Amino acid sequence: MTLDPEQLGQSKADLAETLRTLRKRAGLSQVRLAARCNMSQSKISKIETAEIIPSLVDVELVMRALGAPEHLTAEVTALARMANTEWQPIRSSWRRGLEKRQAELASLEADADELRYFLPAMITGLLATPEYIRASLEYSPGDISKTVARKLERQVVLYDSTKRFTFLLTEQAVRWAVVPPPAMAVQIDRLASLSHLPNIRIGVIPIGTIISRGPMNTFTVYDDRLVTVETFTGRTVFRDSRDIAEHVEVFKQCEQKARFDDAARSILQEWSSLYR
């Protein structure tokens, strides 16, 4: 079985079919396999029909229960890792309409209690002013008015006191001039203002801060169940616990180096003044 990044969308069905075939070859019913794995028969059925994506732990339990050889277990585990990863090309979002993507993000934000944003390049829409949002969407095809409106609507979630937000921004992200200087000053002031909300932590990482692991991509961690990673051409969604844990660890390392509260606001005020 050869695995390729282009198979990400198909891997869920492939994994379900592979596990179903291996169970039948082993001569086990779903009930017997479920008993060996300490799972319900219903869960086994949903895994084999691709209704749910099994975690890597689930897959390892199933392969052990089937008595699969090590090389086959490694191969199926690799397929499971791909099934827990989803690639969403930006062109697909353009075709569907970027406002639909905003609805998906709003749903993710509504379902999460703790949200962590690592922002090495630009300010995220949740923290952005209308002028900044509109400027950041200039490259997008078609009418962006609906997308701007939906991004602004999403910002209401910041005032939900039951949720906890942590935003980590590099100096590059804060000071990248997306809009003219006066508007950049207003945008930076908005960051400082939002940092006063009790459920929001905004951390800044000035240039010169020593962090052995350099910033790579923008990413967001939703609780400990999902990570989205942004690139120029799209986004990757990780659901595998090991991928999530790795991103959480990177976030924590950067969080330890960031400036928060009054220290952050003092730096933000300095950067804002440079644009005035």
mmCIF file of C-alpha atoms in Angstrom:
data_model
loop_
_atom_site.group_PDB
_atom_site.id
_atom_site.type_symbol
_atom_site.label_atom_id
_atom_site.label_comp_id
_atom_site.label_asym_id
_atom_site.label_seq_id
_atom_site.Cartn_x
_atom_site.Cartn_y
_atom_site.Cartn_z
ATOM 1 C CA MET A 1 0.000 0.000 0.000
ATOM 2 C CA THR A 2 1.579 3.262 -1.143
ATOM 3 C CA LEU A 3 0.549 6.396 0.698
ATOM 4 C CA ASP A 4 0.632 9.805 -0.936
ATOM 5 C CA PRO A 5 -0.486 13.241 0.360
ATOM 6 C CA GLU A 6 -3.046 13.388 -2.444
ATOM 7 C CA GLN A 7 -4.802 10.407 -0.855
ATOM 8 C CA LEU A 8 -5.743 12.341 2.269
ATOM 9 C CA GLY A 9 -9.367 12.686 1.239
ATOM 10 C CA GLN A 10 -9.671 8.995 0.329
ATOM 11 C CA SER A 11 -7.753 7.542 3.265
ATOM 12 C CA LYS A 12 -10.796 7.450 5.585
ATOM 13 C CA ALA A 13 -12.653 5.078 3.244
ATOM 14 C CA ASP A 14 -9.466 3.095 2.569
ATOM 15 C CA LEU A 15 -8.864 2.615 6.290
ATOM 16 C CA ALA A 16 -12.426 1.418 6.884
ATOM 17 C CA GLU A 17 -12.198 -1.066 4.019
ATOM 18 C CA THR A 18 -8.768 -2.316 5.114
ATOM 19 C CA LEU A 19 -9.862 -2.970 8.710
ATOM 20 C CA ARG A 20 -13.058 -4.681 7.563
ATOM 21 C CA THR A 21 -11.117 -6.925 5.157
ATOM 22 C CA LEU A 22 -8.521 -7.863 7.789
ATOM 23 C CA ARG A 23 -11.230 -8.772 10.300
ATOM 24 C CA LYS A 24 -12.970 -11.041 7.819
ATOM 25 C CA ARG A 25 -9.676 -12.703 6.847
ATOM 26 C CA ALA A 26 -9.074 -13.406 10.535
ATOM 27 C CA GLY A 27 -12.470 -15.111 10.722
ATOM 28 C CA LEU A 28 -13.787 -12.811 13.450
ATOM 29 C CA SER A 29 -17.234 -11.303 13.749
ATOM 30 C CA GLN A 30 -17.610 -7.673 14.777
ATOM 31 C CA VAL A 31 -18.891 -8.856 18.162
ATOM 32 C CA ARG A 32 -15.815 -11.027 18.820
ATOM 33 C CA LEU A 33 -13.398 -8.332 17.652
ATOM 34 C CA ALA A 34 -15.155 -5.757 19.808
ATOM 35 C CA ALA A 35 -14.798 -7.993 22.854
ATOM 36 C CA ARG A 36 -11.075 -8.466 22.227
ATOM 37 C CA CYS A 37 -10.584 -4.690 21.879
ATOM 38 C CA ASN A 38 -12.845 -3.782 24.807
ATOM 39 C CA MET A 39 -14.972 -1.722 22.417
ATOM 40 C CA SER A 40 -18.647 -1.820 21.557
ATOM 41 C CA GLN A 41 -19.807 -3.682 18.457
ATOM 42 C CA SER A 42 -21.448 -0.443 17.372
ATOM 43 C CA LYS A 43 -18.083 1.348 17.363
ATOM 44 C CA ILE A 44 -16.458 -1.416 15.308
ATOM 45 C CA SER A 45 -19.336 -1.185 12.835
ATOM 46 C CA LYS A 46 -19.008 2.582 12.528
ATOM 47 C CA ILE A 47 -15.245 2.282 12.004
ATOM 48 C CA GLU A 48 -15.737 -0.281 9.231
ATOM 49 C CA THR A 49 -18.352 1.852 7.475
ATOM 50 C CA ALA A 50 -16.253 5.032 7.804
ATOM 51 C CA GLU A 51 -18.895 6.727 9.948
ATOM 52 C CA ILE A 52 -16.178 7.546 12.470
ATOM 53 C CA ILE A 53 -12.419 7.845 12.127
ATOM 54 C CA PRO A 54 -10.622 5.600 14.627
ATOM 55 C CA SER A 55 -7.751 7.042 16.609
ATOM 56 C CA LEU A 56 -4.303 5.504 16.278
ATOM 57 C CA VAL A 57 -4.847 3.844 19.656
ATOM 58 C CA ASP A 58 -8.053 2.244 18.352
ATOM 59 C CA VAL A 59 -6.250 0.984 15.261
ATOM 60 C CA GLU A 60 -3.393 -0.449 17.297
ATOM 61 C CA LEU A 61 -5.893 -2.287 19.530
ATOM 62 C CA VAL A 62 -7.667 -3.744 16.505
ATOM 63 C CA MET A 63 -4.421 -4.840 14.824
ATOM 64 C CA ARG A 64 -3.235 -6.472 18.050
ATOM 65 C CA ALA A 65 -6.562 -8.269 18.427
ATOM 66 C CA LEU A 66 -6.257 -9.538 14.849
ATOM 67 C CA GLY A 67 -2.746 -10.806 15.498
ATOM 68 C CA ALA A 68 -1.408 -8.774 12.590
ATOM 69 C CA PRO A 69 2.338 -8.864 11.874
ATOM 70 C CA GLU A 70 4.426 -5.827 12.737
ATOM 71 C CA HIS A 71 4.938 -4.624 9.156
ATOM 72 C CA LEU A 72 1.187 -4.736 8.442
ATOM 73 C CA THR A 73 0.398 -2.939 11.691
ATOM 74 C CA ALA A 74 2.852 -0.187 10.767
ATOM 75 C CA GLU A 75 1.278 0.152 7.321
ATOM 76 C CA VAL A 76 -2.291 0.364 8.604
ATOM 77 C CA THR A 77 -1.238 2.752 11.379
ATOM 78 C CA ALA A 78 0.280 5.049 8.744
ATOM 79 C CA LEU A 79 -3.016 4.945 6.873
ATOM 80 C CA ALA A 80 -4.873 5.780 10.095
ATOM 81 C CA ARG A 81 -2.630 8.789 10.619
ATOM 82 C CA MET A 82 -3.555 10.035 7.161
ATOM 83 C CA ALA A 83 -7.245 9.392 7.823
ATOM 84 C CA ASN A 84 -6.935 11.661 10.861
ATOM 85 C CA THR A 85 -5.460 14.391 8.657
ATOM 86 C CA GLU A 86 -7.480 16.475 6.209
ATOM 87 C CA TRP A 87 -6.232 18.830 3.504
ATOM 88 C CA GLN A 88 -8.508 21.747 2.573
ATOM 89 C CA PRO A 89 -7.189 23.648 -0.487
ATOM 90 C CA ILE A 90 -7.833 27.385 -0.577
ATOM 91 C CA ARG A 91 -9.231 27.102 -4.111
ATOM 92 C CA SER A 92 -11.971 24.857 -2.757
ATOM 93 C CA SER A 93 -12.920 27.589 -0.286
ATOM 94 C CA TRP A 94 -12.975 30.104 -3.122
ATOM 95 C CA ARG A 95 -15.327 27.912 -5.141
ATOM 96 C CA ARG A 96 -17.715 27.367 -2.231
ATOM 97 C CA GLY A 97 -17.519 30.982 -1.112
ATOM 98 C CA LEU A 98 -15.231 32.226 1.651
ATOM 99 C CA GLU A 99 -18.224 33.151 3.808
ATOM 100 C CA LYS A 100 -18.999 29.415 4.124
ATOM 101 C CA ARG A 101 -15.508 28.912 5.531
ATOM 102 C CA GLN A 102 -16.340 31.549 8.145
ATOM 103 C CA ALA A 103 -19.412 29.526 9.148
ATOM 104 C CA GLU A 104 -17.208 26.447 9.598
ATOM 105 C CA LEU A 105 -14.766 28.382 11.776
ATOM 106 C CA ALA A 106 -17.622 29.775 13.853
ATOM 107 C CA SER A 107 -18.807 26.212 14.454
ATOM 108 C CA LEU A 108 -15.339 25.107 15.580
ATOM 109 C CA GLU A 109 -15.117 28.085 17.929
ATOM 110 C CA ALA A 110 -18.581 27.402 19.327
ATOM 111 C CA ASP A 111 -17.701 23.783 20.139
ATOM 112 C CA ALA A 112 -14.389 24.548 21.872
ATOM 113 C CA ASP A 113 -13.793 25.700 25.443
ATOM 114 C CA GLU A 114 -10.082 26.483 25.129
ATOM 115 C CA LEU A 115 -8.648 27.976 21.957
ATOM 116 C CA ARG A 116 -4.970 28.611 21.319
ATOM 117 C CA TYR A 117 -3.741 30.637 18.333
ATOM 118 C CA PHE A 118 -0.118 30.771 17.199
ATOM 119 C CA LEU A 119 0.301 33.752 14.854
ATOM 120 C CA PRO A 120 3.823 34.170 13.436
ATOM 121 C CA ALA A 121 2.951 36.223 10.350
ATOM 122 C CA MET A 122 -0.334 38.149 10.555
ATOM 123 C CA ILE A 123 -3.142 39.043 12.944
ATOM 124 C CA THR A 124 -6.066 36.617 12.923
ATOM 125 C CA GLY A 125 -9.550 37.756 11.930
ATOM 126 C CA LEU A 126 -10.892 37.418 15.471
ATOM 127 C CA LEU A 127 -8.574 40.225 16.578
ATOM 128 C CA ALA A 128 -8.658 42.323 13.411
ATOM 129 C CA THR A 129 -10.294 45.671 12.665
ATOM 130 C CA PRO A 130 -12.683 45.901 9.682
ATOM 131 C CA GLU A 131 -10.074 47.761 7.611
ATOM 132 C CA TYR A 132 -7.415 45.145 8.370
ATOM 133 C CA ILE A 133 -9.802 42.291 7.486
ATOM 134 C CA ARG A 134 -10.779 43.859 4.172
ATOM 135 C CA ALA A 135 -7.162 44.518 3.212
ATOM 136 C CA SER A 136 -6.116 40.959 4.087
ATOM 137 C CA LEU A 137 -8.770 39.600 1.701
ATOM 138 C CA GLU A 138 -7.770 41.698 -1.310
ATOM 139 C CA TYR A 139 -6.176 38.688 -3.009
ATOM 140 C CA SER A 140 -9.420 36.689 -2.820
ATOM 141 C CA PRO A 141 -11.592 36.419 -5.941
ATOM 142 C CA GLY A 142 -15.143 37.773 -6.114
ATOM 143 C CA ASP A 143 -17.115 39.973 -3.733
ATOM 144 C CA ILE A 144 -15.562 39.809 -0.256
ATOM 145 C CA SER A 145 -18.234 41.884 1.501
ATOM 146 C CA LYS A 146 -20.023 38.836 2.927
ATOM 147 C CA THR A 147 -16.754 37.356 4.151
ATOM 148 C CA VAL A 148 -15.791 40.597 5.912
ATOM 149 C CA ALA A 149 -19.204 40.686 7.579
ATOM 150 C CA ARG A 150 -18.963 37.066 8.728
ATOM 151 C CA LYS A 151 -15.472 37.618 10.133
ATOM 152 C CA LEU A 152 -16.750 40.545 12.158
ATOM 153 C CA GLU A 153 -19.749 38.501 13.361
ATOM 154 C CA ARG A 154 -17.382 35.777 14.572
ATOM 155 C CA GLN A 155 -15.668 38.245 16.918
ATOM 156 C CA VAL A 156 -18.680 38.049 19.250
ATOM 157 C CA VAL A 157 -17.291 34.736 20.511
ATOM 158 C CA LEU A 158 -14.467 36.638 22.237
ATOM 159 C CA TYR A 159 -16.976 37.969 24.753
ATOM 160 C CA ASP A 160 -18.194 34.503 25.751
ATOM 161 C CA SER A 161 -16.777 34.261 29.271
ATOM 162 C CA THR A 162 -17.136 30.460 29.293
ATOM 163 C CA LYS A 163 -14.351 30.205 26.708
ATOM 164 C CA ARG A 164 -10.617 30.742 27.185
ATOM 165 C CA PHE A 165 -8.479 32.266 24.442
ATOM 166 C CA THR A 166 -4.711 32.529 24.209
ATOM 167 C CA PHE A 167 -3.179 34.367 21.251
ATOM 168 C CA LEU A 168 0.570 34.311 20.672
ATOM 169 C CA LEU A 169 1.801 36.891 18.160
ATOM 170 C CA THR A 170 5.331 37.502 17.000
ATOM 171 C CA GLU A 171 6.493 41.071 16.453
ATOM 172 C CA GLN A 172 6.381 40.254 12.738
ATOM 173 C CA ALA A 173 2.665 39.412 12.979
ATOM 174 C CA VAL A 174 1.761 42.560 14.898
ATOM 175 C CA ARG A 175 3.811 45.004 12.836
ATOM 176 C CA TRP A 176 3.342 43.613 9.304
ATOM 177 C CA ALA A 177 1.840 46.603 7.481
ATOM 178 C CA VAL A 178 -1.367 45.241 5.963
ATOM 179 C CA VAL A 179 -2.989 48.692 6.041
ATOM 180 C CA PRO A 180 -1.630 52.294 6.066
ATOM 181 C CA PRO A 181 0.178 53.507 9.212
ATOM 182 C CA PRO A 182 -2.780 55.236 10.940
ATOM 183 C CA ALA A 183 -4.913 52.124 10.509
ATOM 184 C CA MET A 184 -2.076 49.925 11.760
ATOM 185 C CA ALA A 185 -1.913 52.029 14.936
ATOM 186 C CA VAL A 186 -5.643 51.471 15.479
ATOM 187 C CA GLN A 187 -5.211 47.745 14.871
ATOM 188 C CA ILE A 188 -2.421 47.439 17.412
ATOM 189 C CA ASP A 189 -4.430 49.467 19.922
ATOM 190 C CA ARG A 190 -7.255 46.960 19.475
ATOM 191 C CA LEU A 191 -4.935 44.138 20.537
ATOM 192 C CA ALA A 192 -4.058 46.004 23.716
ATOM 193 C CA SER A 193 -7.725 46.717 24.425
ATOM 194 C CA LEU A 194 -8.804 43.081 23.965
ATOM 195 C CA SER A 195 -6.028 41.917 26.287
ATOM 196 C CA HIS A 196 -7.994 43.413 29.192
ATOM 197 C CA LEU A 197 -10.842 40.896 28.760
ATOM 198 C CA PRO A 198 -10.634 38.336 31.580
ATOM 199 C CA ASN A 199 -10.958 35.293 29.294
ATOM 200 C CA ILE A 200 -8.367 36.465 26.758
ATOM 201 C CA ARG A 201 -4.577 36.273 27.017
ATOM 202 C CA ILE A 202 -2.613 38.056 24.313
ATOM 203 C CA GLY A 203 1.081 37.330 24.315
ATOM 204 C CA VAL A 204 3.674 39.041 22.111
ATOM 205 C CA ILE A 205 7.109 37.731 21.203
ATOM 206 C CA PRO A 206 9.517 40.575 20.283
ATOM 207 C CA ILE A 207 12.209 40.062 17.684
ATOM 208 C CA GLY A 208 15.377 38.993 19.465
ATOM 209 C CA THR A 209 13.586 36.651 21.856
ATOM 210 C CA ILE A 210 15.605 33.446 21.949
ATOM 211 C CA ILE A 211 13.463 30.454 21.004
ATOM 212 C CA SER A 212 15.269 27.418 19.659
ATOM 213 C CA ARG A 213 12.284 26.318 17.601
ATOM 214 C CA GLY A 214 11.624 28.906 14.912
ATOM 215 C CA PRO A 215 8.098 29.912 13.914
ATOM 216 C CA MET A 216 6.740 27.968 10.960
ATOM 217 C CA ASN A 217 3.013 28.169 10.240
ATOM 218 C CA THR A 218 -0.035 29.786 11.738
ATOM 219 C CA PHE A 219 -1.979 27.178 13.696
ATOM 220 C CA THR A 220 -4.967 26.931 16.019
ATOM 221 C CA VAL A 221 -5.576 24.307 18.702
ATOM 222 C CA TYR A 222 -9.217 23.653 19.603
ATOM 223 C CA ASP A 223 -9.203 22.112 23.082
ATOM 224 C CA ASP A 224 -7.005 19.018 22.693
ATOM 225 C CA ARG A 225 -9.028 17.439 19.904
ATOM 226 C CA LEU A 226 -8.209 19.337 16.722
ATOM 227 C CA VAL A 227 -5.479 21.467 15.148
ATOM 228 C CA THR A 228 -5.697 23.520 11.959
ATOM 229 C CA VAL A 229 -2.498 24.650 10.238
ATOM 230 C CA GLU A 230 -2.575 27.431 7.634
ATOM 231 C CA THR A 231 -0.425 27.751 4.503
ATOM 232 C CA PHE A 232 -0.659 29.976 1.440
ATOM 233 C CA THR A 233 -2.470 27.303 -0.559
ATOM 234 C CA GLY A 234 -4.817 25.894 2.068
ATOM 235 C CA ARG A 235 -5.067 24.376 5.512
ATOM 236 C CA THR A 236 -4.382 21.004 7.070
ATOM 237 C CA VAL A 237 -6.616 19.638 9.817
ATOM 238 C CA PHE A 238 -5.003 17.239 12.305
ATOM 239 C CA ARG A 239 -7.099 14.970 14.527
ATOM 240 C CA ASP A 240 -4.417 12.464 15.518
ATOM 241 C CA SER A 241 -3.568 12.875 19.208
ATOM 242 C CA ARG A 242 0.179 12.782 18.531
ATOM 243 C CA ASP A 243 0.004 15.600 15.995
ATOM 244 C CA ILE A 244 -2.151 17.613 18.386
ATOM 245 C CA ALA A 245 0.256 16.996 21.267
ATOM 246 C CA GLU A 246 3.197 18.162 19.148
ATOM 247 C CA HIS A 247 1.491 21.449 18.312
ATOM 248 C CA VAL A 248 0.489 21.974 21.939
ATOM 249 C CA GLU A 249 4.116 21.457 22.963
ATOM 250 C CA VAL A 250 5.338 24.028 20.408
ATOM 251 C CA PHE A 251 2.693 26.442 21.655
ATOM 252 C CA LYS A 252 3.759 25.985 25.279
ATOM 253 C CA GLN A 253 7.423 26.581 24.431
ATOM 254 C CA CYS A 254 6.556 29.878 22.743
ATOM 255 C CA GLU A 255 4.074 30.799 25.461
ATOM 256 C CA GLN A 256 6.849 30.632 28.048
ATOM 257 C CA LYS A 257 8.824 33.256 26.085
ATOM 258 C CA ALA A 258 5.935 35.612 25.361
ATOM 259 C CA ARG A 259 5.114 38.862 27.198
ATOM 260 C CA PHE A 260 1.602 39.135 28.626
ATOM 261 C CA ASP A 261 -0.593 41.650 30.453
ATOM 262 C CA ASP A 262 1.059 45.001 31.277
ATOM 263 C CA ALA A 263 4.363 43.939 29.720
ATOM 264 C CA ALA A 264 2.616 43.091 26.464
ATOM 265 C CA ARG A 265 0.524 46.253 26.501
ATOM 266 C CA SER A 266 3.627 48.360 27.008
ATOM 267 C CA ILE A 267 5.259 46.800 23.953
ATOM 268 C CA LEU A 268 2.087 47.144 21.903
ATOM 269 C CA GLN A 269 1.859 50.822 22.831
ATOM 270 C CA GLU A 270 5.441 51.306 21.658
ATOM 271 C CA TRP A 271 4.743 49.592 18.318
ATOM 272 C CA SER A 272 1.521 51.540 17.879
ATOM 273 C CA SER A 273 3.347 54.828 18.455
ATOM 274 C CA LEU A 274 5.793 53.971 15.682
ATOM 275 C CA TYR A 275 2.889 54.014 13.215
ATOM 276 C CA ARG A 276 1.521 57.377 14.403
#
